[in-house]
Structures are given as structure tokens and as C-alpha cells.
């Protein structure tokens, strides 16, 4: 990978040729803000360590950083952590694929046809505002308490942003573009998938990003309801045994995965939106 | 009053681009007398806006001397006002509130400020639009409000950076005459930067022709008074040809 | 105008009516083994009954009060924090990365901890709802505080605004559209969190406990009433928020 940023902040004098490419540390000027950003976390970590070391708060309320680290090692060594992460991720992927796909179709319908949008909207606007978790009691009665429940609730969460964004993206495709399709005699399917969707891609993708974020948030909630594995289950389990280090560990892992999803999608989004 | 309002002596300015200094203005010298209207024309990128930004005090680092009324310029001041190409009105304030913003630093009371702001709106013919928001104004009207805002603090020097560039020909011609009338009436000094040679000739007592790389003054043309400045007169046509010829050289 | 109205009303009510008909048909025909699944009439009768007995209004009010308390708390913390993050470069560098990490924590992951830290009562729920609203409100206020375009920034310099005038006349108004957008998302999040808090945390009066008791009693009609009311209330909240927001930023 070539560094495209160097020209902006700290360009080389024209005489200097190859300076060794970035070692492990960023340049001092870029290091400073990073260090400043670490001050507060360091202070918080210190306060946390001190609190637990001095026994100001019982470990059942706030275990120390050391025990969280121990919990991490333990679960990592036994392979359990990997299992929980895998279980959670596979639910998210399944639910997202289902809900996202449905949302995409719905969004295309609403975006392409005004009539369709007027027909769908009354129910859609209402359904969008139903908190996914509120569907749990209903779905428990209908499909039981197993995987289907979790996947369906996650799917509901992922569906809404995708439908909203796709509809908006498709609606905003310049009319001239669609006319190009008509001039060349494209079939409706070809017009939608070959012309309209690519043009709407940046907007649709921001729906993908929001949808995946919502799916992830909702998954954690769903796993609190009833599961035998997954990160949410790990939290419930740790909470019930009053071993809060497992709860805190799950919180950190959940945040890290959320962060990774967000970052990854951000990168892709920046590429997709580049033509705009 | 001193014989010079604005004094520019050997002014140079460079930006650092990709680590190397890029000279934008080199050795500019120009005096503007009180009540004088100076036009500046030059190719795109030759540093005209940079020159105005230095004079108004938005840019402060430079070599050479830059003084107004004998005092070196070290930042924005009440006595120097600017109208940009875009109106730069605050979209959340009404027309009259935008004009009042030009009195931000005055000690006048609230009602007094309002009165003066309304007076200046009347000066640019917008009395009826005092309560309008910028989005409700046409481009020409918004630019008039911007002119009123620049004038309300009673500056001695008015700087205009292509203020009519985005307007249609009719509105532009209207506003040119209006600005000329106000500047004369208030006895202001003014500098207008423009791409439109006819506009430069119409408004300027002198026309400064600049050349790029780095920006410098190629020629300063003193104009005759009166009808010779009207577009279409033989004098104006000849002058126009001369300026365009100058601009074409590099 | 009126000519177009009839088809439009028809179109708007088409899907709700079709779904109702389908629902009625499925339950009446008894095709499925969803014997428990109540017919629409049953659900509406139940809704009416719960409303008249006062159970539903009481639950709705309890949930709304909780929701708005948490939302207000989240906004009261989030707007100043976000604005300070954006207005003070120093504060932004110091606290920004920490907030950015904090916001990655999926909101429901807080539930087990908050229950423990803030007790089983009302305060844990309100803090949880506040946290849910706080994140988008802060993010947007932060962005808003940096929204004043360079051109207007220069205008404030040329007009020689004092730092205070710059804040009140330029920076804050420029931030308002983002703040409003953040409040709207925050309100939606708060509503999600209200249901979550009532569902996962200790039992307390509210729509969440309507759902729970419906589930526990195998009273599907009650569950459906709860879902229906939750969605409608969400729509109402969002509509009010967007109307109020539009009034605040009429200049746009
Ligand atoms: N902040 C800056 N940093 C680096 N270079 C700059 C900066 N501002 C202007 N320049 C450069 O300085 C030169 C002069 O710019 P300026 O805007 O003064 O030109 P101009 O004569 O007003 O052009 P135009 O007629 O297009 O408005 C340009 O080459 C521009 O790229
Ligand atoms: Mg310019």
C-alpha cells in the first residue's frame, strides 16, 4: 500500500528521496494528538485499578482490570471466547442477510414506484417505529425461543435502514439516467439493476452500514433474552454468577467488534462514494 | 486627512505549498488616495483576492509595508470593510439583523443600531425586505444586503472582491452604478477586483493591471473623468483594448 | 385536487386493509396450527378493554414519562459535551477519542451493568435510556459545532465579532440543524431503550410489562396490543420531534 497522506501534512523537501517508510511509530507530530487522546483513558484505567486495588468497591460491583484480563486469558485458552464470538457473528450475518435483502427489495419498490411507496408507507412507518425487542414476546409465542427468534429480530432491525436508504437513493437517481435506459430499450429489470441501483449505490451503502450497526446492537439485546451461547449470553451468565469480569470482558469485545464493523464499512463506503 | 489612505509598499506574500514557498504576490506598490476608486484586473490566480485579504486583515503574514491612515494593518478593523463574491450573509439572521451584525463592535444602543441598519438597507433600496431571510432574497438583493452590512460601520475603505460576478448583466449594471453613487456620496476610498474590464473602466479612477506567477503590477492606468468611462464610447473601447492586450501578455 | 384524493386515500389504506383481511382470513379458516393467534376483532376488543379499564393509558403514560426523563437527561449531558468537543480543539483532542470508544459499546450491553450499579429501581432505567439518547445527541452536536463554513467564519472575523458574539450569532446557530437531527435520533433511541429497560430490567409499570404479562399469560392479543401501541407512540414522538425541529430551523 502506498501512503497517500504524506503529501498533505508533512511533505518532504524536494531534495530528499526515499525516507524509510513508516516504522512502527507515527511521526512525532502525529503522535502528539494520539498521546493526548490516551490521557483520559489512562486516567480512567488508573482510577479503576486503584479503586479495585484499594477495595473501595466490591468485586461484585466492579472487578479490577486484572481480573478482566484473567477472564480474557481463561476464555481465550479454552476456546470459549471464539465460540461465543462465532455464534454472535453468525446470527448477525444471517439476520442481516435476511432483513437486508428484504429491505433492499422493499426500498427498490418504494423508490421506483410512487404508488408502491404510498401503499407500503402507512404500514412501514408504523413498523419502523416498533422497537425490535418488542417483537420478542410475539415471536416467542410464534416460533419459540431458538435461533429463528434471534435471527428474525435482528432481521427486523437491519431491514428498516436498508429500505429507507434504498428508497431514498433510488428516488434521487436523476431522471435523465432513467431516460437513458428507456432510450436504449433496457428491460425494467436491467434498468433497475444495471442503472438505477449502481447510481444509488452510495446511499444504499450507507443504509447497509446503518443496518449492520443496528443488527449488531439488536443482537446483543436478543442474546440477553435467551441463549446458550453468544456474547450476550456470556454477559447474562457472568451477571448471574456475580462474576462481573466476564460481563466487562463482553462489553469490551462487543465494542471492539462494533468498531471493526464500522471501520471496515467506512472504508468501503469511502471507495464507493468516490465518484460523487 | 493624509494624502494617502492606503499605502502598499513592496508587498510580497507567499504560501507554503507542498513544503516549498509559493510566491503569490511580489513587490506590489500602490497608494490609494482618500475618495479614490481603484479597479484591479488580472488573470485568475494572480493574487487579487489575496491582496484584498491582506488589506482587510484576514491574512497577516507578508513582507513589505501595508498601512492604512499611517498605521500598519495587523488584522480586521472598523475602517476597512469587504464585500466578497458570495454574499456571506448569516442564513439564520434576517436582512436587517445581518446589517446590524456590521455594528457588532459599536457601543450604540439596540434601537439606535436598528435605526442605522434600516437606514443602510434603504440606501441599497431594500427597505421592504428588512425582515426577509437570506434564502428569500435573490442573488442581487443578497449582495445589496452585504454591501449595506459593509457600509454600516462607516468604513473609510471599501474592498470589493468580484462582488457582481455571479449576477446577471442587468442587475450587475444596476448595482455598479449604485455602488459608485454610494462610494462618491460617502467619500469612501474603494478597491474593486473584477474580471470584467468594462466594469473596471466604469468604476475606477485608476485601473491596476496585474500579471501572474508571481502576482505583480504590470501597469497602472489613470483614467479621464466623465463619459470616457462609459462602455461603448471610443475612449473606453480603446482603453479596453489596451487593458486586454496587457492581460494577454505574460 | 379532490379527484386525486379518493385514489390516494384508497392507496394509503390498501395495505393495512389487506393485512387485516389476510389476518382475519387466516385465523377464521383455522388453516394453521396457530390456534392461539387471535383474530383482529379480538385484538381490537382487547385494546379497547385495556384502554377503558385504564391499564393501557397508565402503562403508556408511565413509559412516556420514563422515556422523556431519560431523553432530557441524555440531551442535557450530550448537547454541552458535543458542543464543547467541537468548539474547543484542546478538549476535543483530550476527550474525543474516549467518547468515540464509548459510543462503540452496543447500548444493550450496559443493561447487566447498570442494573447492578444503579439499583433495580427507576434510576437504572432512566440512566440506561439517557445513555441511549446521549450518544447520537453528542455525536451530532459535536459535528454541529464544527459546521460553520470557513466563508462565514471569515465574515465574523471581518465584522470583528467578539468571541462571545461569534459563539451566539454564528457557531451555535450553525450547529442547530445538526443538534436538531441528533435530538430526533436520540428520541427514537430513547424509545427503543425504554422498551428494552422495561423488558430486561426490573418489573415496573409501562408498555414493556404489558408485553411481558401478555407473554407470560400466553395472551397473544395483549402482546399484539402492546406492539401496536409501541409503534404508534414511536410514530407520534418522531412526528412531533420533526415538526418542532423544522420550526427551530426555519431559516434553512
Ligand atoms: N490558503 C492558501 N494556501 C495556498 N495557496 C493559496 C491559498 N490561497 C490562495 N492560494 C494560491 O494563491 C494564488 C492566488 O490566489 P487568489 O485567490 O488570490 O487569486 P485571484 O487572483 O483572486 O484568482 P481568481 O480571479 O480566480 O479569484 C493561487 O495560485 C492560489 O492557488
Ligand atoms: Mg479571487
JSON list of N, CA, C and O in Angstrom, two decimals, chain B residues 42-58:
[
{"chain": "B", "resi": 42, "resn": "UNK", "atom": "N", "xyz": [-6.93, 41.20, -13.56]},
{"chain": "B", "resi": 42, "resn": "UNK", "atom": "CA", "xyz": [-5.79, 40.29, -13.73]},
{"chain": "B", "resi": 42, "resn": "UNK", "atom": "C", "xyz": [-6.31, 38.89, -13.92]},
{"chain": "B", "resi": 42, "resn": "UNK", "atom": "O", "xyz": [-7.44, 38.57, -13.55]},
{"chain": "B", "resi": 43, "resn": "UNK", "atom": "N", "xyz": [-5.44, 38.04, -14.47]},
{"chain": "B", "resi": 43, "resn": "UNK", "atom": "CA", "xyz": [-5.84, 36.66, -14.75]},
{"chain": "B", "resi": 43, "resn": "UNK", "atom": "C", "xyz": [-6.20, 35.94, -13.46]},
{"chain": "B", "resi": 43, "resn": "UNK", "atom": "O", "xyz": [-5.78, 36.35, -12.38]},
{"chain": "B", "resi": 44, "resn": "UNK", "atom": "N", "xyz": [-6.96, 34.89, -13.61]},
{"chain": "B", "resi": 44, "resn": "UNK", "atom": "CA", "xyz": [-7.34, 34.08, -12.46]},
{"chain": "B", "resi": 44, "resn": "UNK", "atom": "C", "xyz": [-6.09, 33.51, -11.79]},
{"chain": "B", "resi": 44, "resn": "UNK", "atom": "O", "xyz": [-5.17, 33.06, -12.47]},
{"chain": "B", "resi": 45, "resn": "UNK", "atom": "N", "xyz": [-6.04, 33.63, -10.49]},
{"chain": "B", "resi": 45, "resn": "UNK", "atom": "CA", "xyz": [-4.91, 33.07, -9.75]},
{"chain": "B", "resi": 45, "resn": "UNK", "atom": "C", "xyz": [-3.72, 34.00, -9.63]},
{"chain": "B", "resi": 45, "resn": "UNK", "atom": "O", "xyz": [-2.67, 33.60, -9.14]},
{"chain": "B", "resi": 46, "resn": "UNK", "atom": "N", "xyz": [-3.87, 35.25, -10.04]},
{"chain": "B", "resi": 46, "resn": "UNK", "atom": "CA", "xyz": [-2.72, 36.14, -9.95]},
{"chain": "B", "resi": 46, "resn": "UNK", "atom": "C", "xyz": [-2.65, 36.85, -8.62]},
{"chain": "B", "resi": 46, "resn": "UNK", "atom": "O", "xyz": [-1.80, 37.72, -8.41]},
{"chain": "B", "resi": 47, "resn": "UNK", "atom": "N", "xyz": [-3.52, 36.50, -7.69]},
{"chain": "B", "resi": 47, "resn": "UNK", "atom": "CA", "xyz": [-3.36, 37.01, -6.33]},
{"chain": "B", "resi": 47, "resn": "UNK", "atom": "C", "xyz": [-4.21, 38.19, -5.97]},
{"chain": "B", "resi": 47, "resn": "UNK", "atom": "O", "xyz": [-3.98, 38.84, -4.95]},
{"chain": "B", "resi": 48, "resn": "UNK", "atom": "N", "xyz": [-5.26, 38.47, -6.75]},
{"chain": "B", "resi": 48, "resn": "UNK", "atom": "CA", "xyz": [-6.10, 39.63, -6.47]},
{"chain": "B", "resi": 48, "resn": "UNK", "atom": "C", "xyz": [-6.84, 39.47, -5.14]},
{"chain": "B", "resi": 48, "resn": "UNK", "atom": "O", "xyz": [-6.86, 40.38, -4.30]},
{"chain": "B", "resi": 49, "resn": "UNK", "atom": "N", "xyz": [-7.43, 38.29, -4.94]},
{"chain": "B", "resi": 49, "resn": "UNK", "atom": "CA", "xyz": [-8.14, 38.07, -3.68]},
{"chain": "B", "resi": 49, "resn": "UNK", "atom": "C", "xyz": [-7.17, 38.11, -2.51]},
{"chain": "B", "resi": 49, "resn": "UNK", "atom": "O", "xyz": [-7.48, 38.65, -1.45]},
{"chain": "B", "resi": 50, "resn": "UNK", "atom": "N", "xyz": [-6.00, 37.53, -2.72]},
{"chain": "B", "resi": 50, "resn": "UNK", "atom": "CA", "xyz": [-5.00, 37.54, -1.66]},
{"chain": "B", "resi": 50, "resn": "UNK", "atom": "C", "xyz": [-4.66, 38.97, -1.27]},
{"chain": "B", "resi": 50, "resn": "UNK", "atom": "O", "xyz": [-4.53, 39.30, -0.08]},
{"chain": "B", "resi": 51, "resn": "UNK", "atom": "N", "xyz": [-4.53, 39.85, -2.26]},
{"chain": "B", "resi": 51, "resn": "UNK", "atom": "CA", "xyz": [-4.23, 41.25, -1.98]},
{"chain": "B", "resi": 51, "resn": "UNK", "atom": "C", "xyz": [-5.32, 41.87, -1.11]},
{"chain": "B", "resi": 51, "resn": "UNK", "atom": "O", "xyz": [-5.04, 42.51, -0.09]},
{"chain": "B", "resi": 52, "resn": "UNK", "atom": "N", "xyz": [-6.59, 41.64, -1.47]},
{"chain": "B", "resi": 52, "resn": "UNK", "atom": "CA", "xyz": [-7.68, 42.21, -0.68]},
{"chain": "B", "resi": 52, "resn": "UNK", "atom": "C", "xyz": [-7.71, 41.60, 0.72]},
{"chain": "B", "resi": 52, "resn": "UNK", "atom": "O", "xyz": [-7.99, 42.29, 1.71]},
{"chain": "B", "resi": 53, "resn": "UNK", "atom": "N", "xyz": [-7.44, 40.32, 0.81]},
{"chain": "B", "resi": 53, "resn": "UNK", "atom": "CA", "xyz": [-7.46, 39.66, 2.13]},
{"chain": "B", "resi": 53, "resn": "UNK", "atom": "C", "xyz": [-6.36, 40.21, 3.04]},
{"chain": "B", "resi": 53, "resn": "UNK", "atom": "O", "xyz": [-6.54, 40.30, 4.25]},
{"chain": "B", "resi": 54, "resn": "UNK", "atom": "N", "xyz": [-5.25, 40.57, 2.41]},
{"chain": "B", "resi": 54, "resn": "UNK", "atom": "CA", "xyz": [-4.17, 41.19, 3.20]},
{"chain": "B", "resi": 54, "resn": "UNK", "atom": "C", "xyz": [-4.61, 42.57, 3.69]},
{"chain": "B", "resi": 54, "resn": "UNK", "atom": "O", "xyz": [-4.41, 42.94, 4.84]},
{"chain": "B", "resi": 55, "resn": "UNK", "atom": "N", "xyz": [-5.25, 43.32, 2.78]},
{"chain": "B", "resi": 55, "resn": "UNK", "atom": "CA", "xyz": [-5.64, 44.69, 3.15]},
{"chain": "B", "resi": 55, "resn": "UNK", "atom": "C", "xyz": [-6.71, 44.68, 4.24]},
{"chain": "B", "resi": 55, "resn": "UNK", "atom": "O", "xyz": [-6.68, 45.47, 5.18]},
{"chain": "B", "resi": 56, "resn": "UNK", "atom": "N", "xyz": [-7.65, 43.74, 4.14]},
{"chain": "B", "resi": 56, "resn": "UNK", "atom": "CA", "xyz": [-8.73, 43.72, 5.12]},
{"chain": "B", "resi": 56, "resn": "UNK", "atom": "C", "xyz": [-8.24, 43.10, 6.44]},
{"chain": "B", "resi": 56, "resn": "UNK", "atom": "O", "xyz": [-8.85, 43.31, 7.49]},
{"chain": "B", "resi": 57, "resn": "UNK", "atom": "N", "xyz": [-7.14, 42.36, 6.36]},
{"chain": "B", "resi": 57, "resn": "UNK", "atom": "CA", "xyz": [-6.56, 41.84, 7.60]},
{"chain": "B", "resi": 57, "resn": "UNK", "atom": "C", "xyz": [-6.88, 40.39, 7.88]},
{"chain": "B", "resi": 57, "resn": "UNK", "atom": "O", "xyz": [-6.63, 39.89, 8.98]},
{"chain": "B", "resi": 58, "resn": "UNK", "atom": "N", "xyz": [-7.46, 39.68, 6.89]},
{"chain": "B", "resi": 58, "resn": "UNK", "atom": "CA", "xyz": [-7.73, 38.26, 7.09]},
{"chain": "B", "resi": 58, "resn": "UNK", "atom": "C", "xyz": [-6.44, 37.45, 7.00]},
{"chain": "B", "resi": 58, "resn": "UNK", "atom": "O", "xyz": [-6.30, 36.41, 7.63]}
]
